[in-house]
Coordinates of C-alpha atoms in Angstrom, one line a residue:
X1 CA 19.1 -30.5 54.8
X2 CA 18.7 -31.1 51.0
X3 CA 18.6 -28.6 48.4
X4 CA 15.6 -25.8 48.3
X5 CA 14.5 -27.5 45.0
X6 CA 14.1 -31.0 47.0
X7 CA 12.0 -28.7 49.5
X8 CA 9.5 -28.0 47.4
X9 CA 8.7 -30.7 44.8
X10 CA 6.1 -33.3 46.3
X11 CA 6.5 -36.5 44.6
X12 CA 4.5 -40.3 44.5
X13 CA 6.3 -42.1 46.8
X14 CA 8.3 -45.2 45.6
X15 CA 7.4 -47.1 48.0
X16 CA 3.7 -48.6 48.4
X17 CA 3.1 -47.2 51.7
X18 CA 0.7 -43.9 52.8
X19 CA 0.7 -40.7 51.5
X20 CA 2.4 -37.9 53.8
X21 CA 0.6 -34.8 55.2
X22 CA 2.8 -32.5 53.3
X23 CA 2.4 -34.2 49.9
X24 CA -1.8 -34.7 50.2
X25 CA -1.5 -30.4 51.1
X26 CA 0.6 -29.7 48.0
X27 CA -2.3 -32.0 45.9
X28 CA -5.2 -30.2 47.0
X29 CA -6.1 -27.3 45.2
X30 CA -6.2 -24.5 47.9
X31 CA -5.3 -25.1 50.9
X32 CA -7.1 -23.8 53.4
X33 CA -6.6 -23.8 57.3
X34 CA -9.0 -26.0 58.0
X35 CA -7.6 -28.5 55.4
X36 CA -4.5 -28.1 56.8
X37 CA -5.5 -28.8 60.5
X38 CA -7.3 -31.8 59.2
X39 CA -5.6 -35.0 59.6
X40 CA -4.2 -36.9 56.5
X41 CA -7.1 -39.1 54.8
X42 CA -5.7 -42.9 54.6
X43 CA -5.5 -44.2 51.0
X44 CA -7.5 -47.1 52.2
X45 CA -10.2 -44.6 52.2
X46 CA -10.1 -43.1 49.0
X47 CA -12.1 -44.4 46.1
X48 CA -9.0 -44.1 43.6
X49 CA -7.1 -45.9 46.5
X50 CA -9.8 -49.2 46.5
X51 CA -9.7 -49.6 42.9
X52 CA -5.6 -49.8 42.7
X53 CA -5.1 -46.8 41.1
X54 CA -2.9 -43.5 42.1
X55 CA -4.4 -40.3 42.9
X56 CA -2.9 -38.1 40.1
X57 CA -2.6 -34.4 40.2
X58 CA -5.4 -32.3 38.4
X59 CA -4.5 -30.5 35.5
X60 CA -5.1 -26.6 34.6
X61 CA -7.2 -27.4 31.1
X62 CA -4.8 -25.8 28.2
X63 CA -6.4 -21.8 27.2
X64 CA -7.8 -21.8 23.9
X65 CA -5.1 -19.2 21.7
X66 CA -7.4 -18.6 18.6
X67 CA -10.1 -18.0 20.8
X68 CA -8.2 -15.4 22.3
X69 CA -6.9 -13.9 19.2
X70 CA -10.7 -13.9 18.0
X71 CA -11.3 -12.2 20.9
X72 CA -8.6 -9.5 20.2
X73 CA -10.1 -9.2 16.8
X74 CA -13.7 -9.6 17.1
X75 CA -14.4 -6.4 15.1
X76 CA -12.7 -8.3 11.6
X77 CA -14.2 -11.5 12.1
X78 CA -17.3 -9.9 12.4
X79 CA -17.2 -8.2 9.2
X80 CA -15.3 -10.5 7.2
X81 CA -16.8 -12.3 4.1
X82 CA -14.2 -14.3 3.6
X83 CA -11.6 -16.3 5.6
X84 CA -8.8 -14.3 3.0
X85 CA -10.3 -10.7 4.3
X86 CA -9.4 -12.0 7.9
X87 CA -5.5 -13.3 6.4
X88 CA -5.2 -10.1 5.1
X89 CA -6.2 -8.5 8.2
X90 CA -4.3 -10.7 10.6
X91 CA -1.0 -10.0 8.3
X92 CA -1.8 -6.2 8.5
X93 CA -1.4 -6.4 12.3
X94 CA 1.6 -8.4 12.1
X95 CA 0.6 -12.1 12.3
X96 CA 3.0 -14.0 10.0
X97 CA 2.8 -17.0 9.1
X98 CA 5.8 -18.0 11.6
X99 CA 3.9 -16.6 14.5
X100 CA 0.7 -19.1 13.1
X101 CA 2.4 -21.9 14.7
X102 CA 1.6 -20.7 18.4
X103 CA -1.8 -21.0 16.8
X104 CA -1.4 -24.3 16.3
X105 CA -1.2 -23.7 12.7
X106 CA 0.8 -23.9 10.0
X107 CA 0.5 -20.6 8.1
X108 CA -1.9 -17.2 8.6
X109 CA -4.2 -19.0 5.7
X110 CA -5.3 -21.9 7.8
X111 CA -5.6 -20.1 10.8
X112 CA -7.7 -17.3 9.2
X113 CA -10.2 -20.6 7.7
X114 CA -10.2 -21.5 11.6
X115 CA -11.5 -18.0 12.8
X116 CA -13.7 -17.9 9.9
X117 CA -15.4 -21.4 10.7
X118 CA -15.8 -20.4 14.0
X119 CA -17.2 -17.5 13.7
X120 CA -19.9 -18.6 11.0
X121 CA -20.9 -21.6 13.4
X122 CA -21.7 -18.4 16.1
X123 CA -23.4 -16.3 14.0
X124 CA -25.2 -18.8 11.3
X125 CA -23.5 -17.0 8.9
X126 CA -23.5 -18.0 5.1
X127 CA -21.0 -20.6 4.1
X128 CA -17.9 -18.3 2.1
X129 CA -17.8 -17.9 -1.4
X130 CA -15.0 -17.6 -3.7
X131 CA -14.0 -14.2 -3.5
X132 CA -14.7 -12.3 -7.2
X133 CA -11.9 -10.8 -8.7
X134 CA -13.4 -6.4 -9.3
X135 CA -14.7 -6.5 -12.7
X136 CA -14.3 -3.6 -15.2
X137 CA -17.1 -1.1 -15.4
X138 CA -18.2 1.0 -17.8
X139 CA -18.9 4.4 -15.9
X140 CA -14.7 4.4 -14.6
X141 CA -13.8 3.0 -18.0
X142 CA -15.9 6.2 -20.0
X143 CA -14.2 8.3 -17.2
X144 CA -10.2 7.9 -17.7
X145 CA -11.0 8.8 -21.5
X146 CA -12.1 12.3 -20.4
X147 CA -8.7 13.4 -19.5
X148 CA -6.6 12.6 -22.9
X149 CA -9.7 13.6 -24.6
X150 CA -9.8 17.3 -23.5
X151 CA -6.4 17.7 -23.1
X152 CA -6.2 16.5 -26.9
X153 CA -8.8 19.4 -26.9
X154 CA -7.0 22.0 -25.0
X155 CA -3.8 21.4 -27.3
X156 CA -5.1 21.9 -30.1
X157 CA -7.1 25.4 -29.1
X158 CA -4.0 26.7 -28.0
X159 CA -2.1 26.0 -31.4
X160 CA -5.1 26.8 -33.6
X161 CA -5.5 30.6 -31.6
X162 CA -3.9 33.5 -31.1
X163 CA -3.0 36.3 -28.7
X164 CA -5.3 36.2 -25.8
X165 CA -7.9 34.0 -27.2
X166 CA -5.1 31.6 -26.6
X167 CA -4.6 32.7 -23.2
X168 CA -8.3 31.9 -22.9
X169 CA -8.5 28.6 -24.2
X170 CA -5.1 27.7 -22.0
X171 CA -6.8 28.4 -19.2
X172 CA -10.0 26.7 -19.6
X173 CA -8.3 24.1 -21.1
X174 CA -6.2 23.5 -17.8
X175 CA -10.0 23.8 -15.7
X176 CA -11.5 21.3 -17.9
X177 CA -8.9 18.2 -17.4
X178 CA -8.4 19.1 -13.4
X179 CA -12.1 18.0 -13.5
X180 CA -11.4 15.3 -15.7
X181 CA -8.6 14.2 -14.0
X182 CA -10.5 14.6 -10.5
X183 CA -13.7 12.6 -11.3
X184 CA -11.1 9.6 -13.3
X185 CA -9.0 9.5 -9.8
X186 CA -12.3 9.3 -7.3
X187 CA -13.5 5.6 -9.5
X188 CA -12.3 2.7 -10.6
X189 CA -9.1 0.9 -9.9
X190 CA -6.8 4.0 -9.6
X191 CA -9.7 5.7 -6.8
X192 CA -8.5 5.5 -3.1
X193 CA -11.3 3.2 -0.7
X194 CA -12.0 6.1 1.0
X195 CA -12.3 8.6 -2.1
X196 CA -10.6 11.1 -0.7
X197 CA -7.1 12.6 -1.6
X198 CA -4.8 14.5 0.2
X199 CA -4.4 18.2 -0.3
X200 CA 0.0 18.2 -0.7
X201 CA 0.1 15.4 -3.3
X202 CA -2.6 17.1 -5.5
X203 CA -1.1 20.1 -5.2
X204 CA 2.3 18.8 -5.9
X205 CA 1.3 17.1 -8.4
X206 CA -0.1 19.6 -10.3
X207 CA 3.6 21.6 -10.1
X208 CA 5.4 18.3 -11.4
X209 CA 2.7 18.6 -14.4
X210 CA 3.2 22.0 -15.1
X211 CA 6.8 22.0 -15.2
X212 CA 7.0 19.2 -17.9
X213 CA 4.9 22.0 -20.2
X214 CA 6.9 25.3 -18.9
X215 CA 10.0 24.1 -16.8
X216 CA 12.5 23.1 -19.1
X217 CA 11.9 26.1 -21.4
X218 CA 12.1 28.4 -18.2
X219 CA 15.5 26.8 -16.9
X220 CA 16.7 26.9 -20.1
X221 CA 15.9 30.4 -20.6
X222 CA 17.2 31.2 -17.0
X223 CA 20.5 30.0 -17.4
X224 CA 21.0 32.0 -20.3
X225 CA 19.8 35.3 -19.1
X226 CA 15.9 35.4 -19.3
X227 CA 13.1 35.1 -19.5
X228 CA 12.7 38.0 -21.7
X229 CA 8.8 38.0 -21.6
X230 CA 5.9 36.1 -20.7
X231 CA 5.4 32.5 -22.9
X232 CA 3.3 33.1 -25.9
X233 CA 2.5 29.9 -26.4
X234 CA 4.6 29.4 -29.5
X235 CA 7.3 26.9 -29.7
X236 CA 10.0 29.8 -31.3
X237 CA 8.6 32.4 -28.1
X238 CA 10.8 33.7 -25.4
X239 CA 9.2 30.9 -23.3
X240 CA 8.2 28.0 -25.5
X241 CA 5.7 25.5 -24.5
X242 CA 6.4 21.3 -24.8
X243 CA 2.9 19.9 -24.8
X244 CA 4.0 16.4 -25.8
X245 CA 4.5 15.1 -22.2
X246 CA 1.6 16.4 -20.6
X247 CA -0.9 14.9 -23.5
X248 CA 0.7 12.1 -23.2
X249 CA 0.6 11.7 -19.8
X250 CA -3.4 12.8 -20.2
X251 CA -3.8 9.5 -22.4
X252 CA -2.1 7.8 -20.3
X253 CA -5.1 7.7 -17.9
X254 CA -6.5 4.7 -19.3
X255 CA -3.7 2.3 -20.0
X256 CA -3.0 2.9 -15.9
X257 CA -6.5 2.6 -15.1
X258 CA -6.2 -1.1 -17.2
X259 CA -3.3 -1.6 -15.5
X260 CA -4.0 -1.1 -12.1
X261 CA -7.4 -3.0 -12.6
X262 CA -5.0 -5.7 -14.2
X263 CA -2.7 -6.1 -11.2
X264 CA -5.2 -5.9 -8.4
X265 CA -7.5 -8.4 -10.1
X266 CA -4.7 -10.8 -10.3
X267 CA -3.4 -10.0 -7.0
X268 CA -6.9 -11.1 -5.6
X269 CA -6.7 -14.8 -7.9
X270 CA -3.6 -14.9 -6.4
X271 CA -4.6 -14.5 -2.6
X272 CA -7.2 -17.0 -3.3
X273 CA -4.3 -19.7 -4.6
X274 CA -1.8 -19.0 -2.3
X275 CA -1.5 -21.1 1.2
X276 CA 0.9 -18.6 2.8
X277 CA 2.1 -15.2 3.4
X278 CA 5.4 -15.4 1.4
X279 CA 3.9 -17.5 -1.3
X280 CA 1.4 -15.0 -1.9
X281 CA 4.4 -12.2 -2.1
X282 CA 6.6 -14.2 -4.2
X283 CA 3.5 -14.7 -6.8
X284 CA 2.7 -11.1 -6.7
X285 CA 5.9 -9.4 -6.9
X286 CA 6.7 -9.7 -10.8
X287 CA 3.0 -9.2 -11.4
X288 CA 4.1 -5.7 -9.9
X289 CA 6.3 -5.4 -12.2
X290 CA 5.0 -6.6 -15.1
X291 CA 2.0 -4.0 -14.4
X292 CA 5.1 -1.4 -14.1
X293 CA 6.5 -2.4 -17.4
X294 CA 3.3 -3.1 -19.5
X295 CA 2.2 0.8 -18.4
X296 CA 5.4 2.2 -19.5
X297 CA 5.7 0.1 -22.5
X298 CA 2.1 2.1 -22.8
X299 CA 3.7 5.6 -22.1
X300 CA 6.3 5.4 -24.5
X301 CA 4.1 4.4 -27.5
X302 CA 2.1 7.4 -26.6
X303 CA 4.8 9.8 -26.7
X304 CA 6.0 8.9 -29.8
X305 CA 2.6 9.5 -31.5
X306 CA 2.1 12.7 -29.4
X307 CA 5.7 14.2 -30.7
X308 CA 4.4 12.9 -34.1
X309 CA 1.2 14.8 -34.2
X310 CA 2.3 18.0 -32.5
X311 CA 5.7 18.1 -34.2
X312 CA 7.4 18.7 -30.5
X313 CA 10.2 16.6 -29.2
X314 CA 9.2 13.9 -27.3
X315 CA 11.2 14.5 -24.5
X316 CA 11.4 10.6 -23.5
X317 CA 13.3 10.7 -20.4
X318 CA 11.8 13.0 -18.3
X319 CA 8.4 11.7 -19.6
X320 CA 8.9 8.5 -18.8
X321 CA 10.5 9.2 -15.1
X322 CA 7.5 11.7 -14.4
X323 CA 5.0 9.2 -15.9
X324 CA 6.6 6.2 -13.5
X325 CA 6.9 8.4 -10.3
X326 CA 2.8 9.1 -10.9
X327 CA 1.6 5.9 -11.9
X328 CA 3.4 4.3 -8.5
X329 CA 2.6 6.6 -6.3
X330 CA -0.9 6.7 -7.6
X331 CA -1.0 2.6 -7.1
X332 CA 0.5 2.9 -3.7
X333 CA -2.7 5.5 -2.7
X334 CA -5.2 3.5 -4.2
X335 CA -3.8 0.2 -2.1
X336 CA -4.0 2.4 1.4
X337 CA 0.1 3.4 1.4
X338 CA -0.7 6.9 0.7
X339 CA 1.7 8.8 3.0
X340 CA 5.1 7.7 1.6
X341 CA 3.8 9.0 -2.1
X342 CA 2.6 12.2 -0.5
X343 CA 6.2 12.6 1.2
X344 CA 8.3 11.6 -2.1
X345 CA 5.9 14.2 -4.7
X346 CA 6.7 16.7 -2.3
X347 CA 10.1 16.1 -2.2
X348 CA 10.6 16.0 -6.2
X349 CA 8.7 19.3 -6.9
X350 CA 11.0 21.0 -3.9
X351 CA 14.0 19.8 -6.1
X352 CA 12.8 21.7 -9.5
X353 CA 11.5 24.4 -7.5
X354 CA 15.2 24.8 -5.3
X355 CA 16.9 24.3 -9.4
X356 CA 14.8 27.2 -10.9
X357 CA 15.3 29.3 -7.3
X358 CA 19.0 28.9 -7.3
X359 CA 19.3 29.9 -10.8
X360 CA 17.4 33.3 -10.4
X361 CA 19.3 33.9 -6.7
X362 CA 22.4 33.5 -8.0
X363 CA 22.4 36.8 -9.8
X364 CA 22.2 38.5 -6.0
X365 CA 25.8 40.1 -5.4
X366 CA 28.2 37.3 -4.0
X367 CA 25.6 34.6 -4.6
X368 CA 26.9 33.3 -8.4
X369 CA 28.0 30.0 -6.8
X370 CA 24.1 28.8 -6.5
X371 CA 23.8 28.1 -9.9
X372 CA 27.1 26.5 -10.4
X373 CA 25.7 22.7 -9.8
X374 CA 22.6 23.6 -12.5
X375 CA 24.0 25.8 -14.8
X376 CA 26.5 21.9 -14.7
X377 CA 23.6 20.1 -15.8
X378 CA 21.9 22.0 -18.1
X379 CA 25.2 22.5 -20.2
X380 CA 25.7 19.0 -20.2
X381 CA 22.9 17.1 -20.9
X382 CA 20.5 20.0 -21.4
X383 CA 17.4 20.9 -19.1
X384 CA 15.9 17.9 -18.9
X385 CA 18.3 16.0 -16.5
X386 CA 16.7 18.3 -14.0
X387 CA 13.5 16.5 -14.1
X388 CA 14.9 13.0 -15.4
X389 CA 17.4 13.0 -12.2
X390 CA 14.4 13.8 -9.9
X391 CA 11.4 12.1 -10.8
X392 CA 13.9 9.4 -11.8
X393 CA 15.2 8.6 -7.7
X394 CA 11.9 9.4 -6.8
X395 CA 10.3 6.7 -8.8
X396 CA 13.1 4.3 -7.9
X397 CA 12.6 4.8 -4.2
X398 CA 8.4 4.3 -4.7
X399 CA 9.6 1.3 -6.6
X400 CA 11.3 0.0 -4.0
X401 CA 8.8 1.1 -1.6
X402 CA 6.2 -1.1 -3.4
X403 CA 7.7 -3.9 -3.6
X404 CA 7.3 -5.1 0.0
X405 CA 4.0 -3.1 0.3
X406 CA 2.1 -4.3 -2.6
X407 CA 3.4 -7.6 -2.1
X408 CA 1.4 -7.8 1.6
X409 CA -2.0 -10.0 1.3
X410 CA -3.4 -6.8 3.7
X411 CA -2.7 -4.6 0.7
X412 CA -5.5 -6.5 -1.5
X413 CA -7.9 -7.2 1.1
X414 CA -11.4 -5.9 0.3
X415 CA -11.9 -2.2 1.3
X416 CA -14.0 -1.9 4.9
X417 CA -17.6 -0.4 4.6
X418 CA -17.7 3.0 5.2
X419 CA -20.0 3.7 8.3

C-alpha cells in the first residue's frame, strides 16, 4: 500500500484508457448513494468525451473580498461623500495600505475609489466632487477676539480700581472670558465635531490658568513663610498678581484659531494629493509642526507686548510651556483624540497642586522633608521651574502623542452627521 497522500488524490490518467469508478466519484460534486451505486458512465458517452476533450474538475468561483469588506462597512459607504471619507475611515479601523493588497489593491486610496464606485453605481448616487478645503467664517473669526478683548478689559479694571471694587471687577472679569472662552471653543476650527467638552479638562484647565496669575507668587511666598494675607491685587502686595501670561494667552485665541484652521485645511489638500497612507503622514507631519512653531512664534510676540504694556515680567518660560501644552491638547480634541489631553491636563495641574501641598505640609511636626525637592527649585531657578518643568513634559509628551495621531488620514476625515 502507497502513502495516505497517494490514497486520496484522484488524478487524469496517463494513459488514454477509461475513467475509474473511484476517480468519476471524487469528480462529482456530492456524492450521493445513489451515484455511487451507479455504474461508471463510459467516456464514449460523454459529450466532452466525443469532442476529444477531457472532463476537467469544476471550480469553486473565487469570493469577491471588497465586496465583503463593503459589506462589513456598509454604514460608511453609505454616508460617504467622498472616496477619501471612506480612506479615512478604512485607516481608522486598521486597514493599511499593506493589508490593501488582499484587496487586490495597491494602497487604502484605490481601494476606497473601488468601494466608492461601487457603491454610487448601487445607489445612483452623484459622481464625487473634490472635497473643499473648510473655509474661514466670520461668526468663529468675530468669536476668538472676544477672549483677548475682555480679558484686555478685565486687566485693566483691576489696575485702574481699588479695594473691593477691584475685587468686583476681578471677578466679573473672570465670568466674562469663561464665556468668551466657552462660545470661541464650541466654533470654528479649535470646536470639537460633537461640540461638547469634557468636564476634567475644563476644569483642569481652568487651575493651570489660574496658577500662571496667582501660583508663582503663592509658592514663592510659601517657601518663604507666607502668605501673610489675601492678594490685593497689587504687584508690591503680600500676594502679587502676574497678568502678563494669562492676557496673553487670552490673545492668543485667534492666532490658534488661524492656526488650527491653517493646518486642517492643508491636511485636507493634502489627503486629496496623497495616493497612500504613509505618503499622506509624511506630507502632514512638518505641517504639524510648522502649525506648532508659527503659533508659538505667535505667543511669544504677544508676551513681549503684554509685559510691555502692563510693566510685568513676561515670564517666557512657563508661558510658552503652558501656552504649547493648551494649544495641543486643544488640537488633539478638536481632531477626535480627546482622552489622552484630558489624562495629561490632569496630570500637570496634580503636579502644581502636590508642589504648593507639600510646601504648606511640610510645616506638620516631622514632615520638613516634603518641601525639600521644591524649596530645591525655587531657590535655584525661582518659582517658575515649577510650571516650566510641568507643562513643559506634558507638552512634549502631547507632542509626541500628535505626531502619529494627527498624521492618520482618519484624523481629517469629515465629521459624521449628528443624528
Amino acid at each position: 500500500m502507497t502513502g495516505l497522500g497517494e490514497l486520496d488524490r484522484p488524478e487524469t490518467p496517463a494513459s488514454p484508457g477509461a475513467w475509474d469508478a473511484r476517480s468519476e466519484q471524487a469528480l462529482s460534486p456530492v456524492a450521493t448513494p445513489q451515484t455511487a451505486a451507479t455504474p461508471a458512465t463510459s467516456p464514449a458517452s460523454t459529450p466532452e468525451a466525443a469532442a476529444g476533450r477531457k472532463p476537467s474538475v469544476p471550480r469553486r468561483s473565487a469570493a469577491d473580498p471588497v465586496k465583503a469588506l463593503m459589506h462589513r462597512h456598509r454604514e460608511l459607504c453609505e454616508r460617504a461623500v467622498d472616496p477619501l471619507e471612506i480612506a479615512a475611515g478604512l485607516e481608522a479601523h486598521g486597514i493599511t495600505d499593506r493589508s490593501a493588497a488582499r484587496f487586490r489593491h495597491r494602497d487604502v486610496f484605490s481601494l476606497a475609489e473601488e468601494m466608492y464606485a461601487r457603491v454610487s453605481r448601487d445607489g445612483d448616487a452623484p459622481p464625487p466632487s473634490e472635497p473643499a478645503a473648510p473655509r474661514a467664517r466670520a461668526d468663529w473669526a468675530l468669536l476668538t477676539l472676544l477672549p483677548g478683548t475682555l480679558c484686555a478689559a478685565a486687566v485693566a479694571a483691576v489696575h485702574l480700581t481699588h479695594g473691593q471694587s477691584r475685587l468686583y471687577a476681578a471677578a466679573a472679569g473672570t465670568l466674562a472670558v469663561a464665556l468668551a472662552l466657552r462660545a470661541a471653543l464650541r466654533r470654528g476650527p479649535l470646536s470639537r465635531p460633537d461640540r461638547t467638552a469634557p468636564g476634567r479638562a475644563r476644569t483642569w484647565t481652568a487651575w493651570l490658568l489660574a496658577y500662571a496669575v496667582l501660583g508663582n507668587s503663592l509658592l514663592d511666598s510659601a517657601v518663604a513663610g507666607g502668605p501673610d494675607g489675601l492678594p490685593t491685587g497689587t504687584a508690591d502686595g503680600p500676594w502679587p498678581l502676574n497678568t502678563t501670561p494669562v492676557l496673553a494667552l487670552a490673545l492668543a485665541c485667534v492666532p490658534a484659531a488661524w492656526t488650527a484652521h491653517f493646518f486642517t485645511a492643508r491636511a485636507r489638500r493634502k489627503l486629496a494629493a496623497s495616493r497612500g497612507l504613509e505618503d499622506f503622514a509624511a506630507a502632514v507631519r512638518p505641517l504639524l509642526l510648522g502649525a506648532f512653531a508659527l503659533f508659538l512664534a505667535a505667543l511669544a510676540a504677544l508676551l513681549t507686548l503684554c509685559a510691555a504694556v502692563l510693566d510685568e515680567p513676561a515670564a517666557y518660560a512657563e508661558a510658552l510651556t503652558l501656552g504649547a501644552l493648551l494649544f495641543l491638547a486643544r488640537l488633539l480634541t478638536t481632531h477626535g483624540f480627546a482622552y489622552a489631553p484630558a489624562v495629561v491636563l490632569t496630570a500637570t495641574a496634580m503636579i502644581e497642586a502636590a508642589a504648593l501641598a507639600a510646601v504648606f505640609a511640610s510645616r506638620l511636626p516631622g514632615c520638613g522633608f516634603l518641601a525639600t525637592p521644591v524649596e530645591t527649585l525655587v531657590t535655584t531657578w525661582g518659582a517658575g521651574s515649577v510650571p516650566t518643568l510641568a507643562c513643559g513634559a506634558a507638552a512634549l509628551a502631547l507632542l509626541i502623542h500628535a505626531a502619529p495621531k494627527l498624521t492618520r488620514a482618519s484624523a481629517h476625515a469629515p465629521p459624521e452627521p449628528s443624528r
